[in-house]
Coordinates of C-alpha atoms in Angstrom, one line a residue:
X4 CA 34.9 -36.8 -12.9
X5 CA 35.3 -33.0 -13.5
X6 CA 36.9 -31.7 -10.5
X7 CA 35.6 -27.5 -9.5
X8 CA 38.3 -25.1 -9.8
X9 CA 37.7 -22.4 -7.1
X10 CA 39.7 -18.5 -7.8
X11 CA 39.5 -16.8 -4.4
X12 CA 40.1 -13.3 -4.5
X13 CA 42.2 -11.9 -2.0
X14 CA 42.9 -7.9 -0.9
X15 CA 46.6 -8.9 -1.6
X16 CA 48.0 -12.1 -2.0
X17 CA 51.6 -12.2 -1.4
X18 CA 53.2 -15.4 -3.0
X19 CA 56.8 -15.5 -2.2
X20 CA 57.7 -16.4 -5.7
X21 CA 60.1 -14.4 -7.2
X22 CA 59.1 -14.4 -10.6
X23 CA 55.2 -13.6 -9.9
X24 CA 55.6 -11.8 -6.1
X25 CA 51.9 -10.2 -6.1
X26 CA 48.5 -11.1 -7.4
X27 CA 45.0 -10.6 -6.7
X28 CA 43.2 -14.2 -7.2
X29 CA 44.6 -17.6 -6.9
X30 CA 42.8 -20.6 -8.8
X31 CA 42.7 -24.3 -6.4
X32 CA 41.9 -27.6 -8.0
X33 CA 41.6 -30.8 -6.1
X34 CA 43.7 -29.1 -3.1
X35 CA 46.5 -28.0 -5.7
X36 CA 47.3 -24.4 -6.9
X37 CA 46.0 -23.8 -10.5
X38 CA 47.7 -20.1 -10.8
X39 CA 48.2 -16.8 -9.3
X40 CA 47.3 -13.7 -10.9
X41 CA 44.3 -10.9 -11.6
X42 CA 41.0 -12.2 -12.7
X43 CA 41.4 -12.1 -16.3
X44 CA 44.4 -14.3 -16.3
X45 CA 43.1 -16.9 -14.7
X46 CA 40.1 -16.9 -16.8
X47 CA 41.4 -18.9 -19.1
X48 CA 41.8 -22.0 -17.2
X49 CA 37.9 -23.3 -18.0
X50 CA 35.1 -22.9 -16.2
X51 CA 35.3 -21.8 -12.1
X52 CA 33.8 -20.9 -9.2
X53 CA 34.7 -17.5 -7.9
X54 CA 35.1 -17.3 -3.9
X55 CA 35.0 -13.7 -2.4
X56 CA 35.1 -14.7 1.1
X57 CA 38.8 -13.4 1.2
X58 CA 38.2 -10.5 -0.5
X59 CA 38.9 -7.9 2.1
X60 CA 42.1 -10.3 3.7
X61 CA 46.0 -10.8 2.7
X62 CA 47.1 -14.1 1.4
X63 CA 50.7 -15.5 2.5
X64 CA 52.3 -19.2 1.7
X65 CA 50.8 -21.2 4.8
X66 CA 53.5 -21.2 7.1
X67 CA 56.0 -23.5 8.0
X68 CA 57.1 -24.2 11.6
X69 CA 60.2 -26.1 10.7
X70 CA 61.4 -26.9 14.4
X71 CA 58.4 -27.3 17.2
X72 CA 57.0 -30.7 18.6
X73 CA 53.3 -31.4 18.7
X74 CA 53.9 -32.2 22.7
X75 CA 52.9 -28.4 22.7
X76 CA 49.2 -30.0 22.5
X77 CA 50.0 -32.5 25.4
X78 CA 51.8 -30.1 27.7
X79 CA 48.8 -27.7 28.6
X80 CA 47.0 -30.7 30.7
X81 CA 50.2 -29.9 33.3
X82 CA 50.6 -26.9 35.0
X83 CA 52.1 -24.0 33.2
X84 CA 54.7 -22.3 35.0
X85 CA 56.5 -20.1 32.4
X86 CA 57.9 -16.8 33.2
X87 CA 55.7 -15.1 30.2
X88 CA 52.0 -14.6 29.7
X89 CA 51.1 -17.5 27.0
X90 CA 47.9 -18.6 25.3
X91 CA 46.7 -22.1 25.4
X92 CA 45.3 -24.4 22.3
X93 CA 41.7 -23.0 23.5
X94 CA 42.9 -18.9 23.3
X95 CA 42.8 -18.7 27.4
X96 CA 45.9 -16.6 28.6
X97 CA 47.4 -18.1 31.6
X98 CA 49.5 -15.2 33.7
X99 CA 53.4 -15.8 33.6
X100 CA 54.9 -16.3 37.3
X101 CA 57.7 -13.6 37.7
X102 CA 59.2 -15.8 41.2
X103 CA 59.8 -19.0 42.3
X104 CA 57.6 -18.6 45.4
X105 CA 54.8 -17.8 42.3
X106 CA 55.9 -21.3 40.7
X107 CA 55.9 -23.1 43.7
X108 CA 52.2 -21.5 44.9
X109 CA 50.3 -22.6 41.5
X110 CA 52.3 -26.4 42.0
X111 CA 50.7 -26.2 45.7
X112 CA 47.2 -25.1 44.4
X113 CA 47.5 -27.9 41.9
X114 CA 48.1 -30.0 44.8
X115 CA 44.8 -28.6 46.2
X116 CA 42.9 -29.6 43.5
X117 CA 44.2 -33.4 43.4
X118 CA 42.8 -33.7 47.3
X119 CA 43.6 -37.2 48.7
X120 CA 44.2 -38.5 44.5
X121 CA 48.0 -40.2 44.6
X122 CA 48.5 -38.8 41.8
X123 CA 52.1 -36.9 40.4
X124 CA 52.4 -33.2 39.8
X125 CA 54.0 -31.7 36.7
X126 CA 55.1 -28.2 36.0
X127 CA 56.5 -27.1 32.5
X128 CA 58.3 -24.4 31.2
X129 CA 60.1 -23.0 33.9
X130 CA 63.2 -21.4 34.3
X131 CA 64.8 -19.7 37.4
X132 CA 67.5 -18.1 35.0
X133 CA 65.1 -15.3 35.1
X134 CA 65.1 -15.0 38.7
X135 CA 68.9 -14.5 38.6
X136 CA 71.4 -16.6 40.6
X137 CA 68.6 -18.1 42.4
X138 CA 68.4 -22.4 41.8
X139 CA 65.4 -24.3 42.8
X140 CA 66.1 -27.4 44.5
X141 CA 64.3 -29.9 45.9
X142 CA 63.0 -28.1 49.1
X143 CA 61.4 -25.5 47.2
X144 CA 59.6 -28.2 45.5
X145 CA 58.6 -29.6 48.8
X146 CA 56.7 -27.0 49.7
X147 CA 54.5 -27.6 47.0
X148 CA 53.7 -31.0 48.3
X149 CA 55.9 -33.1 50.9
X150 CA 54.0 -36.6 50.5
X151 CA 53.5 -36.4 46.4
X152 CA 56.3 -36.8 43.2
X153 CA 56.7 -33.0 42.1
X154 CA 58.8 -32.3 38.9
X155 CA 58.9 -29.4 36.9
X156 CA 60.3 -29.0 33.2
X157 CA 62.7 -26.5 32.1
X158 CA 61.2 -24.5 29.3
X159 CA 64.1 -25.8 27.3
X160 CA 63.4 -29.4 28.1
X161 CA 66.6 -30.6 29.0
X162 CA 66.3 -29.9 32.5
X163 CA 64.1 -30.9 35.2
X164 CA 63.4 -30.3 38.8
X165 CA 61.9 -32.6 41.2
X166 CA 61.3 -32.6 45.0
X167 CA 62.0 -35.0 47.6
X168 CA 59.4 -37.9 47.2
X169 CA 60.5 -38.0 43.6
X170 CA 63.8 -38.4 44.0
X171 CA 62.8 -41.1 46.7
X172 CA 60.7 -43.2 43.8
X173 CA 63.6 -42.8 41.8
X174 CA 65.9 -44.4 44.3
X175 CA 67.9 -41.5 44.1
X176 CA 67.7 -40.1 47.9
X177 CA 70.9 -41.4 48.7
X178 CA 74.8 -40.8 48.7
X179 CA 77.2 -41.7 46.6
X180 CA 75.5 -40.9 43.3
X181 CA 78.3 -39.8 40.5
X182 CA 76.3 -38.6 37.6
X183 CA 77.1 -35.6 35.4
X184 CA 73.4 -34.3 34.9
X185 CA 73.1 -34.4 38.9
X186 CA 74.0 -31.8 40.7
X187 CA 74.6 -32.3 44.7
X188 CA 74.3 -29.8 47.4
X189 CA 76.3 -29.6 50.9
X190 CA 74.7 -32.5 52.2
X191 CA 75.9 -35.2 49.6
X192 CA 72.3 -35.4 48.2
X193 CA 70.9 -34.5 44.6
X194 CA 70.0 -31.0 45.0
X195 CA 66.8 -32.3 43.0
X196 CA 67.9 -30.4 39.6
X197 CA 68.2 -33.2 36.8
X198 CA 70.4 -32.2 33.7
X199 CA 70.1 -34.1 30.1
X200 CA 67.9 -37.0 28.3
X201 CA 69.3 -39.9 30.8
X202 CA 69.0 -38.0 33.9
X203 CA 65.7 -36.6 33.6
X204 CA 65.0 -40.3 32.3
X205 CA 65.6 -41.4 36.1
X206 CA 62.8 -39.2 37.3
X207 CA 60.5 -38.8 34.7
X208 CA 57.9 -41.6 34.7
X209 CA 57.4 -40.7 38.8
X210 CA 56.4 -37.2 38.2
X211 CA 53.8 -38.6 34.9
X212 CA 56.5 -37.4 32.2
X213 CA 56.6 -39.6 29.4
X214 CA 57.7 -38.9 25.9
X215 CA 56.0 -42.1 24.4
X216 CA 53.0 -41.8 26.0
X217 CA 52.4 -37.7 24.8
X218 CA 53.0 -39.3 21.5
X219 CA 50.4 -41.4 21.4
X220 CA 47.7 -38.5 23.1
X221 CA 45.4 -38.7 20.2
X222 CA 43.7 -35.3 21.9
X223 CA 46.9 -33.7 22.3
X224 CA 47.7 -33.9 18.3
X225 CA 44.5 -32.1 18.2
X226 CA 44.9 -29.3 19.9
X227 CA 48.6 -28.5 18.7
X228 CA 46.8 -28.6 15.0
X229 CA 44.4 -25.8 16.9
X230 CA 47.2 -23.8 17.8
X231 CA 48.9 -24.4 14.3
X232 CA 45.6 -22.9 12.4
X233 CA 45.4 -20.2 14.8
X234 CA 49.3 -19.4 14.2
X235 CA 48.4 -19.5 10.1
X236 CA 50.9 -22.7 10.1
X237 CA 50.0 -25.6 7.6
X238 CA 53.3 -27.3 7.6
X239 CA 54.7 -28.3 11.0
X240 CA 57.8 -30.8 12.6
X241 CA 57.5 -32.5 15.6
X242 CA 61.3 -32.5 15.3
X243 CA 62.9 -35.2 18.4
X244 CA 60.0 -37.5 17.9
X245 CA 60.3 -40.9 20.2
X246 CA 57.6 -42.2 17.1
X247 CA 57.2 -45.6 18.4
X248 CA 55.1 -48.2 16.5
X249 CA 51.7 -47.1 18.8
X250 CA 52.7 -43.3 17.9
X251 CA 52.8 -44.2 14.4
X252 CA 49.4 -45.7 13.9
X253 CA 47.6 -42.9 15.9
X254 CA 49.7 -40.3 13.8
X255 CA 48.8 -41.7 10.4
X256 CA 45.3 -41.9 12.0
X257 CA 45.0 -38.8 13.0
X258 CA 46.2 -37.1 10.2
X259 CA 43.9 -39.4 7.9
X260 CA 41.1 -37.6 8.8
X261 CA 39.5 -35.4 6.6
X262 CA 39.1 -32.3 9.1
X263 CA 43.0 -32.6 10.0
X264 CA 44.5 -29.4 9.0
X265 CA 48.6 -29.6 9.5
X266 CA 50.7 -31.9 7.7
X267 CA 52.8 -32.9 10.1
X268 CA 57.1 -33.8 9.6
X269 CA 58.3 -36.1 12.4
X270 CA 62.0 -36.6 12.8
X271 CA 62.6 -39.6 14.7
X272 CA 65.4 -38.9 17.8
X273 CA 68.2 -40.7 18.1
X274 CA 67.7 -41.6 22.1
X275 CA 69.2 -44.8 23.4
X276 CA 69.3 -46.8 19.7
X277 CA 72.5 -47.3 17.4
X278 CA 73.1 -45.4 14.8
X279 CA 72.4 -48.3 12.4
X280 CA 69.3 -48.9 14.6
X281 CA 68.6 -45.4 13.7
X282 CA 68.7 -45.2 10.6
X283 CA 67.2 -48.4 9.6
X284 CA 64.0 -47.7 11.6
X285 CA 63.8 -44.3 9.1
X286 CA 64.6 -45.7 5.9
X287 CA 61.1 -48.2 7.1
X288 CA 59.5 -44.9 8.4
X289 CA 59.8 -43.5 5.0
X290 CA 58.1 -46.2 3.0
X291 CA 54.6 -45.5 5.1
X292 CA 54.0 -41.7 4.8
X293 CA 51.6 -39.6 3.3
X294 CA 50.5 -36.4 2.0
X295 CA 49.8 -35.3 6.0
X296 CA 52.7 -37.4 7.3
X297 CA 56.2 -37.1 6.4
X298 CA 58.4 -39.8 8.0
X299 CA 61.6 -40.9 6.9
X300 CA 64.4 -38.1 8.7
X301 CA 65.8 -37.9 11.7
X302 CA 67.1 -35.8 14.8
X303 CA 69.9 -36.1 16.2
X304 CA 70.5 -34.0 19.7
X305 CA 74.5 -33.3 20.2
X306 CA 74.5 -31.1 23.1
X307 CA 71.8 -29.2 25.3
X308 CA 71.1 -25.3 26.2
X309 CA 72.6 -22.3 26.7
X310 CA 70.1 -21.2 29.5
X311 CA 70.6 -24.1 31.0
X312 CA 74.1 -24.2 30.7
X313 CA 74.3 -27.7 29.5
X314 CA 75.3 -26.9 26.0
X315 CA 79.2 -27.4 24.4
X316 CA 80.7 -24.0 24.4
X317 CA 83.9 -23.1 22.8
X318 CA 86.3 -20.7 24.6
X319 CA 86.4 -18.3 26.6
X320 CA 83.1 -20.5 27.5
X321 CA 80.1 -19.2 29.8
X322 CA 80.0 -15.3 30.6
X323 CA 79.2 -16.1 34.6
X324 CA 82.5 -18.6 34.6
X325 CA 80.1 -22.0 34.8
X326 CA 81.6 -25.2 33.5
X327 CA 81.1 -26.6 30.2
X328 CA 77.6 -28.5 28.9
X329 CA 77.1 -31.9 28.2
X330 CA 77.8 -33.5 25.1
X331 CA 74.4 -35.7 24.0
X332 CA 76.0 -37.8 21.7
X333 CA 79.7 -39.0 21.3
X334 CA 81.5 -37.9 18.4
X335 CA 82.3 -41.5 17.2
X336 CA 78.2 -42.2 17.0
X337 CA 77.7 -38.9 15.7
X338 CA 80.3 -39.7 12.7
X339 CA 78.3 -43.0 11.9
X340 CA 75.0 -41.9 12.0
X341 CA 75.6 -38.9 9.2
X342 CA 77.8 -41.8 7.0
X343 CA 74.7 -44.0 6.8
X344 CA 72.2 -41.3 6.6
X345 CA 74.1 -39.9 3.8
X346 CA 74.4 -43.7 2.4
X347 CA 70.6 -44.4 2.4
X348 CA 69.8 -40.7 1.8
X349 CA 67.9 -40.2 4.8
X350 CA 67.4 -36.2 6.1
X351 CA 69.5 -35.6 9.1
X352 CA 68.8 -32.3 11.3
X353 CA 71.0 -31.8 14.1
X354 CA 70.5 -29.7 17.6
X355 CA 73.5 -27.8 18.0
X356 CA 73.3 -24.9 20.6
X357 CA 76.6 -23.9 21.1
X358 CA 79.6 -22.9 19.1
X359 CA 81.5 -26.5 19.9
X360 CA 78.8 -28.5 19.0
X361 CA 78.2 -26.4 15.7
X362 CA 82.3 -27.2 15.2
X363 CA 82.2 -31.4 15.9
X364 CA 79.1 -31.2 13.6
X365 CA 81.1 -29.7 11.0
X366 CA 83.9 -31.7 11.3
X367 CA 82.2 -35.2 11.2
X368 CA 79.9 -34.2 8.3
X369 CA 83.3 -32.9 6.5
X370 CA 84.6 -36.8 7.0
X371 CA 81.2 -38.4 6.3
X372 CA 80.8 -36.2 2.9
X373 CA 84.7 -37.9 1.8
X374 CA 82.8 -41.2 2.0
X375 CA 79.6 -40.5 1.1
X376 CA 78.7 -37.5 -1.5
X377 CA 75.7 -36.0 -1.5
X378 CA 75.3 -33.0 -3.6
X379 CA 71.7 -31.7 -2.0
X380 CA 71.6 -33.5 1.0
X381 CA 70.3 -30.4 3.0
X382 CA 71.5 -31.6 6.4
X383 CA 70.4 -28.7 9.0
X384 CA 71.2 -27.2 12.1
X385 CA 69.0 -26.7 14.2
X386 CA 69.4 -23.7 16.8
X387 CA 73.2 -23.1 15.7
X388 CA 72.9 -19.7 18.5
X389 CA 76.8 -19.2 18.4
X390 CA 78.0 -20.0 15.4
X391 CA 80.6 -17.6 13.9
X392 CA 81.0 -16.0 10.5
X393 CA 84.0 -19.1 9.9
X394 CA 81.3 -21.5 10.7
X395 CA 79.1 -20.1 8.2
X396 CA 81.7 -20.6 5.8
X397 CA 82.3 -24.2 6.2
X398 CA 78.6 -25.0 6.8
X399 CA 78.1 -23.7 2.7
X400 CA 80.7 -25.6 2.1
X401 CA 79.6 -28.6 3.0
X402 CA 75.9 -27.7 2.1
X403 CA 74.1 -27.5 5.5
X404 CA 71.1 -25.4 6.3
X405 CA 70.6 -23.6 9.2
X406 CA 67.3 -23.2 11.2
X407 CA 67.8 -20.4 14.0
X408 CA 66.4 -19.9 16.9
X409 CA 65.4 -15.7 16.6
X410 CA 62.4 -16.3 19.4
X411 CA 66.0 -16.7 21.8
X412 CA 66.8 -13.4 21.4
X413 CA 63.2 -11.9 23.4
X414 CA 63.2 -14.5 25.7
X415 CA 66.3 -15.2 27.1
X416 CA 68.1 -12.5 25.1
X417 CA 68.6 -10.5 28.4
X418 CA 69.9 -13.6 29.8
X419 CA 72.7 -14.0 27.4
X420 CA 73.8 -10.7 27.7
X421 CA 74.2 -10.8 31.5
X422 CA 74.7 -14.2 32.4
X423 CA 75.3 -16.9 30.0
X424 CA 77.7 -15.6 27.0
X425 CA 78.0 -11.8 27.6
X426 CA 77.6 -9.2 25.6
X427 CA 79.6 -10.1 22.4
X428 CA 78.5 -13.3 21.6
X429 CA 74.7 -12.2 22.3
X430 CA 75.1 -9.8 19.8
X431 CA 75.7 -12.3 17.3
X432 CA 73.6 -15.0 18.9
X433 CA 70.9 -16.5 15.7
X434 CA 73.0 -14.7 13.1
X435 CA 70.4 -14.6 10.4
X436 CA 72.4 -11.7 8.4
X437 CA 75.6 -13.5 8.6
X438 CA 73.6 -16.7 7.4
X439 CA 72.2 -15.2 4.7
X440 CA 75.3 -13.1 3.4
X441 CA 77.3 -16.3 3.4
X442 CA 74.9 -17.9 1.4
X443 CA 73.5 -20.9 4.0
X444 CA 70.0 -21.5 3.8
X445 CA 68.1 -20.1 6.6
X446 CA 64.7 -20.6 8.1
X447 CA 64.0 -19.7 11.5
X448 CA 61.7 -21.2 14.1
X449 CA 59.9 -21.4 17.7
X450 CA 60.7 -24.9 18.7
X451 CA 57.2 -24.7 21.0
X452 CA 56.7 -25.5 23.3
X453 CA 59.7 -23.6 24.0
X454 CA 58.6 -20.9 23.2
X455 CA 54.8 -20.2 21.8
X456 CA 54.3 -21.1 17.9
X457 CA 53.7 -17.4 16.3
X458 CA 56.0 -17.8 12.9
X459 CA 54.9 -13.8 12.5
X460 CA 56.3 -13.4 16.0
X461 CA 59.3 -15.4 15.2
X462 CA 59.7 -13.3 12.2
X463 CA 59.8 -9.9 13.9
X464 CA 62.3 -11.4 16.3
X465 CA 64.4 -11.6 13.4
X466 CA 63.9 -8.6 12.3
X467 CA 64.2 -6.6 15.6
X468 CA 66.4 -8.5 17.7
X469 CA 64.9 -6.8 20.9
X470 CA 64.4 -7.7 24.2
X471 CA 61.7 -7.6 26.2
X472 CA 63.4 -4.5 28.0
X473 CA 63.9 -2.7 24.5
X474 CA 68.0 -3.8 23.6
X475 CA 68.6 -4.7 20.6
X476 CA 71.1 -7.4 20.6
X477 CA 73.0 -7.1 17.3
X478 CA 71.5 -4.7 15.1
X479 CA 73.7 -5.8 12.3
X480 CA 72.1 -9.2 12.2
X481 CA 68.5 -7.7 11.4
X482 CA 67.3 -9.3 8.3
X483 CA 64.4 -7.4 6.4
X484 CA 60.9 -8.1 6.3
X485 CA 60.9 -10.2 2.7
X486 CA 63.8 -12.1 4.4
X487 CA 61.7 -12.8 7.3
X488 CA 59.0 -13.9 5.6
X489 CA 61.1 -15.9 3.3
X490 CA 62.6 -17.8 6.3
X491 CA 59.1 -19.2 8.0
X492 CA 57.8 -20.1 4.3
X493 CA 60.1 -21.3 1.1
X494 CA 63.1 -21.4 4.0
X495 CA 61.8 -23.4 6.2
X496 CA 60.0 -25.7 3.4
X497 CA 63.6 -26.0 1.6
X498 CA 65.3 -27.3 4.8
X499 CA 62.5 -30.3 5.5
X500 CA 63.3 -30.9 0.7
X501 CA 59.7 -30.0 0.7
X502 CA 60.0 -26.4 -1.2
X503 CA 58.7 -28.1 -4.4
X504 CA 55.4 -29.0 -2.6
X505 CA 55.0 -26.1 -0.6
X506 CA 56.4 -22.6 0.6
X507 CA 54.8 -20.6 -2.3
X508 CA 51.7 -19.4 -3.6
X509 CA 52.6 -20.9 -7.4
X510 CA 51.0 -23.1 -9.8
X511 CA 51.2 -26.9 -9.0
X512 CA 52.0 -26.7 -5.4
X513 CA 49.7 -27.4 -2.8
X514 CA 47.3 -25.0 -2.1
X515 CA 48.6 -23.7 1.6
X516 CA 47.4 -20.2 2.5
X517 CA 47.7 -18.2 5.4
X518 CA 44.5 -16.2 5.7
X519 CA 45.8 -12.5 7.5
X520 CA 43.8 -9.8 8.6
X521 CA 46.5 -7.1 7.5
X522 CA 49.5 -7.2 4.6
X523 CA 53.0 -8.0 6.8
X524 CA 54.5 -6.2 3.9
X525 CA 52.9 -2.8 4.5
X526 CA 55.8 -1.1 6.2
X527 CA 53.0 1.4 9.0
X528 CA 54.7 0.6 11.6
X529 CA 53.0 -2.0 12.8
X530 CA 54.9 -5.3 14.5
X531 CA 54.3 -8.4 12.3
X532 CA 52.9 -10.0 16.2
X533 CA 50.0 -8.1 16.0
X534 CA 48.4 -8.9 12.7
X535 CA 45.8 -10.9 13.3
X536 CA 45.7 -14.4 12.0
X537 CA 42.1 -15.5 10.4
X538 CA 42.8 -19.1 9.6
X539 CA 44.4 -21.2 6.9
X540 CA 43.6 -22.9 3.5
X541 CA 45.3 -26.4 3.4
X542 CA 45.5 -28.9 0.7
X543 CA 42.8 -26.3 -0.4
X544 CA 40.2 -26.6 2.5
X545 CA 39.5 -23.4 4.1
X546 CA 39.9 -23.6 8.0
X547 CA 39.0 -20.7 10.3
X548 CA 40.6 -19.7 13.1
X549 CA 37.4 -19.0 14.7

């Protein structure tokens, strides 16, 4: 059967490959790229169709969110309690909350709403770093209901807080507790502030926080691929994935269908397993992907955040004098887990916030690499803030990637400066400039829910390292806006070994296109955040925004 080969003309169509950077029509056939180029090139391919429905828009690669989690779908049934204005899957703004009497007031009219229901409450993305030295603890909480399980999620997620009654379900109301991730107060008690995987473990299921279950929320998947057409994003991780056998068969379900319009990456977390556990439950992950589904790497969490002050910091440690993070995963498990991934070739990205972690990273891989060699085995780091140029050295080296975290400097960047690592070290905080002049390769990323998927927006962040007060933090570590643009398409694409498939506009790749309403190239001045996204083309089905 004679398959119809489509040539969409485009304003502009920006490929991102080197050798052919700018065309005017791109030819698709059976969801593949034929070729980029004018009109009469592609002529000569046979007989077509020509498309002008793009012919007053700019075409980019489809973008690629390479560290987010499709829980971003699930999170918007709770109550949103972030400090910034954010758009749900649907396009409703909800209005950020700029106190924690504001937090606790939209938990209590949540409360309102539930009536006599025994039902949990759940807050996410919170963080009272932005109300200064002020904590939340469990009596604020109680306020927003005395007699019902309250929690609320750190923006981050590694953190939770949780009110009385929760930490009564949890049968953690008591004295005597010695836990790292919980904090007591004056009276002996857990302050209701939960730190970390295991300690927000204790809590979670009491305040209707489950992982597993938001994995397996069929409607939830849906609306994160909303938000990912709407963001121009084709290619997207749900990196930290719990992926149990249920989540699997909904996933490959889900993405079977023929209106599903994100490939999706999942890297399954290392959580409570062994690292042979691990890694043998990938290597039989990887045998059932598809096109849409990419299983078969993994994620491995090795200390927590910076806002949160749970990650590993080298010296002179945290700015405001508070005691070192938590480390997520001992350095002997860490060691295995990269020797057999590297033995059965399975992709390994790792979460690495601060500057220690980035360092016990390095120097396991280093050992690992003596046992096992793998000349391409694009291990990455995944939010790597702190690193140092010395890190960047040894990371090339040892042939890492690095995926950095640029939304960090707008939304905490203030934070850093003044609270967490000072001003120094937040000037160098997601050195993409360093990164690339030392040759690692670089994408950067969101990591909604986080922070909101915009890859444009993530972009600019690079690019501008501001605040939202206006400080640039670092202007050496601007990168330009081909760099940018590099880094959320064939960047990203390389990290997930997926740059072959995708990332470019080029003959024989899929044909991913993000459908713009302006040219990011254009340098008029305007921010990269307020081009307007019309849709996608994935796998050469045209999806609109709208």
């Amino acid at each position: 059967m004679t398959q119809t080969t489509t040539i969409y003309r485009a304003r502009r169509i920006r490929t991102m490959n080197p050798s052919n950077p700018v065309a005017s029509h791109v030819a698709v056939r059976a969801g593949r790229i034929v070729g980029a180029g004018s009109l009469e090139e592609l002529k000569t391919i046979g007989p077509f169709v020509l498309d002008d429905r793009f012919a007053d828009k700019v075409l980019l690669p489809g973008f690629v969110e390479g560290h987010c989690h499709v829980s971003e779908g699930a999170f918007w049934r709770y109550v949103y309690c972030g400090y910034f204005d954010r758009s749900d899957p649907d396009g409703k703004i909800w209005e950020g909350l700029k106190s924690l009497d504001a937090v606790v007031a939209r938990l209590r009219d949540r409360a309102g709403e539930l009536g006599d229901r025994p039902a949990p409450i759940l807050g996410w993305s919170f963080d009272p770093l932005y109300f200064g030295s002020e904590r939340c603890t469990r009596a604020d909480l109680d306020r927003a209901s005395a007699i019902r399980p309250v929690g609320i999620l750190h923006a981050s997620g590694h953190i939770m807080n949780v009110n009385t009654p929760a930490l009564q379900a949890a049968g953690l109301m008591r004295e005597g507790i010695r836990h790292d991730g919980i904090p007591l107060g004056a009276d002996g008690l857990p302050t209701g502030e939960m730190k970390g995987p295991e300690a927000v473990g204790l809590v979670s299921s009491h305040v209707g926080f489950d992982r597993n279950v938001m994995s397996t929320d069929e409607a939830a998947i849906l609306a994160f691929s909303r938000l990912c057409v709407r963001s121009g994003v084709t290619t997207a991780t749900d990196l930290a994935a719990p992926l149990p056998p249920e989540a699997v068969e909904i996933l490959l379900r889900v993405t079977g269908r023929a209106d599903f319009p994100t490939r999706i990456v999942p890297l399954r977390r290392f959580g409570t397993s062994t690292p042979a556990e691990l890694i043998e439950a990938a290597v039989g992950l990887r045998s059932r992907a598809t096109d849409q589904l990419r299983l078969g790497a993994v994620k491995i969490h090795v200390d927590g955040s910076i806002q949160g002050f749970s990650a590993r910091l080298r010296q002179p440690g945290y700015h405001n004098g508070a005691p070192n993070g938590m480390w997520y995963t001992t350095p002997e498990h860490l060691e295995e887990a990269l020797s057999l991934a590297l033995r059965h070739d399975i992709l390994v990205h790792l979460h690495t916030n601060g500057d220690e972690a980035t360092e016990l990273v390095l120097d396991k891989l280093e050992l690992a690499l003596r046992r096992h060699p793998s000349p391409d085995h694009r291990f990455t780091l995944q939010h790597c803030q702190l690193a140092d140029t010395a890190q960047f050295r040894r990371m090339r080296r040892l042939g890492l990637c690095v995926n950095l975290f640029s939304n960090h400097l707008y939304y905490w960047g203030e934070q850093h400066y003044a609270q967490t690592v000072g001003p120094e070290r937040a000037r160098r905080m997601n050195a993409c400039a360093t990164a690339l002049r030392e040759g690692v390769p670089m994408a950067i990323h969101s990591d909604a829910p986080v922070t909101p998927l915009g890859p444009l927006f993530t972009a600019q962040c690079a690019m501008l390292r501001e605040t939202p007060t206006g400080r640039v933090l670092g202007e050496h570590e601007r990168i330009g806006r081909e760099e940018a643009l590099h880094a959320i398409t064939l960047g990203a694409a390389f990290t997930l070994k997926l740059d072959g498939e995708i990332g470019s506009i080029e003959a024989g790749k899929k044909a991913d296109f993000a459908v713009l309403e302006q040219d990011p190239m254009e340098p008029d001045g305007q921010r990269l955040s307020d081009i307007a996204v019309w849709g996608v083309v994935q796998g050469g089905r045209v999806l609109a925004a709208a």
